mmCIF file with all atom_site columns, C-alpha atoms in Angstrom:
data_model
loop_
_atom_site.group_PDB
_atom_site.id
_atom_site.type_symbol
_atom_site.label_atom_id
_atom_site.label_alt_id
_atom_site.label_comp_id
_atom_site.label_asym_id
_atom_site.label_entity_id
_atom_site.label_seq_id
_atom_site.pdbx_PDB_ins_code
_atom_site.Cartn_x
_atom_site.Cartn_y
_atom_site.Cartn_z
_atom_site.occupancy
_atom_site.B_iso_or_equiv
_atom_site.pdbx_formal_charge
_atom_site.auth_seq_id
_atom_site.auth_comp_id
_atom_site.auth_asym_id
_atom_site.auth_atom_id
_atom_site.pdbx_PDB_model_num
ATOM 1  C CA . UNK J 1 1  ? 11.518  12.353  -4.645  1.00 90.00 ? 1  UNK J CA 1
ATOM 2  C CA . UNK J 1 2  ? 8.000   10.911  -5.064  1.00 96.00 ? 2  UNK J CA 1
ATOM 3  C CA . UNK J 1 3  ? 7.094   8.678   -2.145  1.00 98.00 ? 3  UNK J CA 1
ATOM 4  C CA . UNK J 1 4  ? 4.047   6.492   -1.495  1.00 98.00 ? 4  UNK J CA 1
ATOM 5  C CA . UNK J 1 5  ? 3.393   4.447   1.626   1.00 97.00 ? 5  UNK J CA 1
ATOM 6  C CA . UNK J 1 6  ? 0.704   1.771   1.579   1.00 96.00 ? 6  UNK J CA 1
ATOM 7  C CA . UNK J 1 7  ? -0.353  -0.092  4.703   1.00 93.00 ? 7  UNK J CA 1
ATOM 8  C CA . UNK J 1 8  ? -2.449  -3.250  4.569   1.00 90.00 ? 8  UNK J CA 1
ATOM 9  C CA . UNK J 1 9  ? -3.660  -5.650  7.224   1.00 88.00 ? 9  UNK J CA 1
ATOM 10 C CA . UNK J 1 10 ? -1.167  -8.470  7.552   1.00 88.00 ? 10 UNK J CA 1
ATOM 11 C CA . UNK J 1 11 ? -1.757  -11.408 5.234   1.00 86.00 ? 11 UNK J CA 1
ATOM 12 C CA . UNK J 1 12 ? -4.359  -9.946  2.869   1.00 88.00 ? 12 UNK J CA 1
ATOM 13 C CA . UNK J 1 13 ? -2.004  -9.320  -0.059  1.00 92.00 ? 13 UNK J CA 1
ATOM 14 C CA . UNK J 1 14 ? 0.666   -11.600 -1.441  1.00 95.00 ? 14 UNK J CA 1
ATOM 15 C CA . UNK J 1 15 ? 4.075   -10.808 -2.940  1.00 97.00 ? 15 UNK J CA 1
ATOM 16 C CA . UNK J 1 16 ? 2.748   -10.528 -6.495  1.00 98.00 ? 16 UNK J CA 1
ATOM 17 C CA . UNK J 1 17 ? 0.106   -7.965  -5.437  1.00 97.00 ? 17 UNK J CA 1
ATOM 18 C CA . UNK J 1 18 ? 2.774   -5.963  -3.602  1.00 98.00 ? 18 UNK J CA 1
ATOM 19 C CA . UNK J 1 19 ? 4.902   -5.979  -6.736  1.00 98.00 ? 19 UNK J CA 1
ATOM 20 C CA . UNK J 1 20 ? 1.919   -4.832  -8.799  1.00 98.00 ? 20 UNK J CA 1
ATOM 21 C CA . UNK J 1 21 ? 1.278   -1.961  -6.369  1.00 98.00 ? 21 UNK J CA 1
ATOM 22 C CA . UNK J 1 22 ? 4.921   -0.891  -6.659  1.00 98.00 ? 22 UNK J CA 1
ATOM 23 C CA . UNK J 1 23 ? 4.894   -1.004  -10.484 1.00 98.00 ? 23 UNK J CA 1
ATOM 24 C CA . UNK J 1 24 ? 1.551   0.771   -10.872 1.00 98.00 ? 24 UNK J CA 1
ATOM 25 C CA . UNK J 1 25 ? 2.394   3.464   -8.341  1.00 98.00 ? 25 UNK J CA 1
ATOM 26 C CA . UNK J 1 26 ? 5.733   4.115   -10.024 1.00 98.00 ? 26 UNK J CA 1
ATOM 27 C CA . UNK J 1 27 ? 3.988   4.316   -13.405 1.00 98.00 ? 27 UNK J CA 1
ATOM 28 C CA . UNK J 1 28 ? 1.498   6.820   -11.985 1.00 98.00 ? 28 UNK J CA 1
ATOM 29 C CA . UNK J 1 29 ? 4.290   9.071   -10.679 1.00 98.00 ? 29 UNK J CA 1
ATOM 30 C CA . UNK J 1 30 ? 6.117   8.835   -14.017 1.00 98.00 ? 30 UNK J CA 1
ATOM 31 C CA . UNK J 1 31 ? 2.926   9.718   -15.893 1.00 98.00 ? 31 UNK J CA 1
ATOM 32 C CA . UNK J 1 32 ? 2.345   12.714  -13.640 1.00 97.00 ? 32 UNK J CA 1
ATOM 33 C CA . UNK J 1 33 ? 5.911   14.042  -13.188 1.00 97.00 ? 33 UNK J CA 1
ATOM 34 C CA . UNK J 1 34 ? 7.803   12.593  -16.168 1.00 97.00 ? 34 UNK J CA 1
ATOM 35 C CA . UNK J 1 35 ? 10.290  9.798   -16.754 1.00 98.00 ? 35 UNK J CA 1
ATOM 36 C CA . UNK J 1 36 ? 13.010  11.601  -14.793 1.00 97.00 ? 36 UNK J CA 1
ATOM 37 C CA . UNK J 1 37 ? 11.397  10.689  -11.463 1.00 98.00 ? 37 UNK J CA 1
ATOM 38 C CA . UNK J 1 38 ? 11.512  6.897   -12.014 1.00 98.00 ? 38 UNK J CA 1
ATOM 39 C CA . UNK J 1 39 ? 14.965  6.388   -10.427 1.00 97.00 ? 39 UNK J CA 1
ATOM 40 C CA . UNK J 1 40 ? 13.963  8.467   -7.407  1.00 97.00 ? 40 UNK J CA 1
ATOM 41 C CA . UNK J 1 41 ? 10.508  7.031   -6.784  1.00 98.00 ? 41 UNK J CA 1
ATOM 42 C CA . UNK J 1 42 ? 10.057  5.219   -3.473  1.00 98.00 ? 42 UNK J CA 1
ATOM 43 C CA . UNK J 1 43 ? 7.091   2.919   -2.823  1.00 98.00 ? 43 UNK J CA 1
ATOM 44 C CA . UNK J 1 44 ? 6.779   1.252   0.556   1.00 98.00 ? 44 UNK J CA 1
ATOM 45 C CA . UNK J 1 45 ? 4.216   -1.518  1.052   1.00 97.00 ? 45 UNK J CA 1
ATOM 46 C CA . UNK J 1 46 ? 3.809   -2.440  4.705   1.00 96.00 ? 46 UNK J CA 1
ATOM 47 C CA . UNK J 1 47 ? 1.769   -5.043  6.513   1.00 93.00 ? 47 UNK J CA 1
ATOM 48 C CA . UNK J 1 48 ? 0.249   -4.081  9.841   1.00 92.00 ? 48 UNK J CA 1
ATOM 49 C CA . UNK J 1 49 ? -0.689  -6.746  12.377  1.00 89.00 ? 49 UNK J CA 1
ATOM 50 C CA . UNK J 1 50 ? -4.407  -7.280  12.879  1.00 84.00 ? 50 UNK J CA 1
ATOM 51 C CA . UNK J 1 51 ? -5.707  -4.785  15.408  1.00 82.00 ? 51 UNK J CA 1
ATOM 52 C CA . UNK J 1 52 ? -2.616  -2.600  15.011  1.00 85.00 ? 52 UNK J CA 1
ATOM 53 C CA . UNK J 1 53 ? -4.451  0.186   13.248  1.00 84.00 ? 53 UNK J CA 1
ATOM 54 C CA . UNK J 1 54 ? -7.614  2.184   13.607  1.00 84.00 ? 54 UNK J CA 1
ATOM 55 C CA . UNK J 1 55 ? -9.854  4.955   12.384  1.00 85.00 ? 55 UNK J CA 1
ATOM 56 C CA . UNK J 1 56 ? -12.106 7.455   14.142  1.00 90.00 ? 56 UNK J CA 1
ATOM 57 C CA . UNK J 1 57 ? -10.809 6.400   17.562  1.00 92.00 ? 57 UNK J CA 1
ATOM 58 C CA . UNK J 1 58 ? -11.694 2.731   16.960  1.00 89.00 ? 58 UNK J CA 1
ATOM 59 C CA . UNK J 1 59 ? -9.229  -0.133  16.667  1.00 88.00 ? 59 UNK J CA 1
ATOM 60 C CA . UNK J 1 60 ? -9.976  -2.048  13.491  1.00 84.00 ? 60 UNK J CA 1
ATOM 61 C CA . UNK J 1 61 ? -9.600  -5.760  12.966  1.00 85.00 ? 61 UNK J CA 1
ATOM 62 C CA . UNK J 1 62 ? -10.325 -7.934  9.955   1.00 84.00 ? 62 UNK J CA 1
ATOM 63 C CA . UNK J 1 63 ? -13.212 -9.495  11.858  1.00 87.00 ? 63 UNK J CA 1
ATOM 64 C CA . UNK J 1 64 ? -14.794 -6.093  12.560  1.00 85.00 ? 64 UNK J CA 1
ATOM 65 C CA . UNK J 1 65 ? -14.497 -5.256  8.868   1.00 81.00 ? 65 UNK J CA 1
ATOM 66 C CA . UNK J 1 66 ? -16.052 -8.568  7.830   1.00 81.00 ? 66 UNK J CA 1
ATOM 67 C CA . UNK J 1 67 ? -12.843 -9.783  6.209   1.00 78.00 ? 67 UNK J CA 1
ATOM 68 C CA . UNK J 1 68 ? -11.909 -12.640 8.554   1.00 68.00 ? 68 UNK J CA 1
ATOM 69 C CA . UNK J 1 69 ? -11.196 -15.826 6.650   1.00 54.00 ? 69 UNK J CA 1
ATOM 70 C CA . UNK J 1 70 ? -10.960 -14.257 3.197   1.00 51.00 ? 70 UNK J CA 1
#
């Protein structure tokens, strides 16, 4: 079963963007593996609270990334 898990900072994408991510990711898996995988494809779009994620041992926030207020 193809599976994709996307995590975004909370509040930066709306429902229509999430839906687009799901459709485009499913289409990519179908293009790569064939139509038979469509019913088994799982796409999970999650929102992570600000400061609830990090990289290279540093907690990231929208402010640190220059995205606050966008």
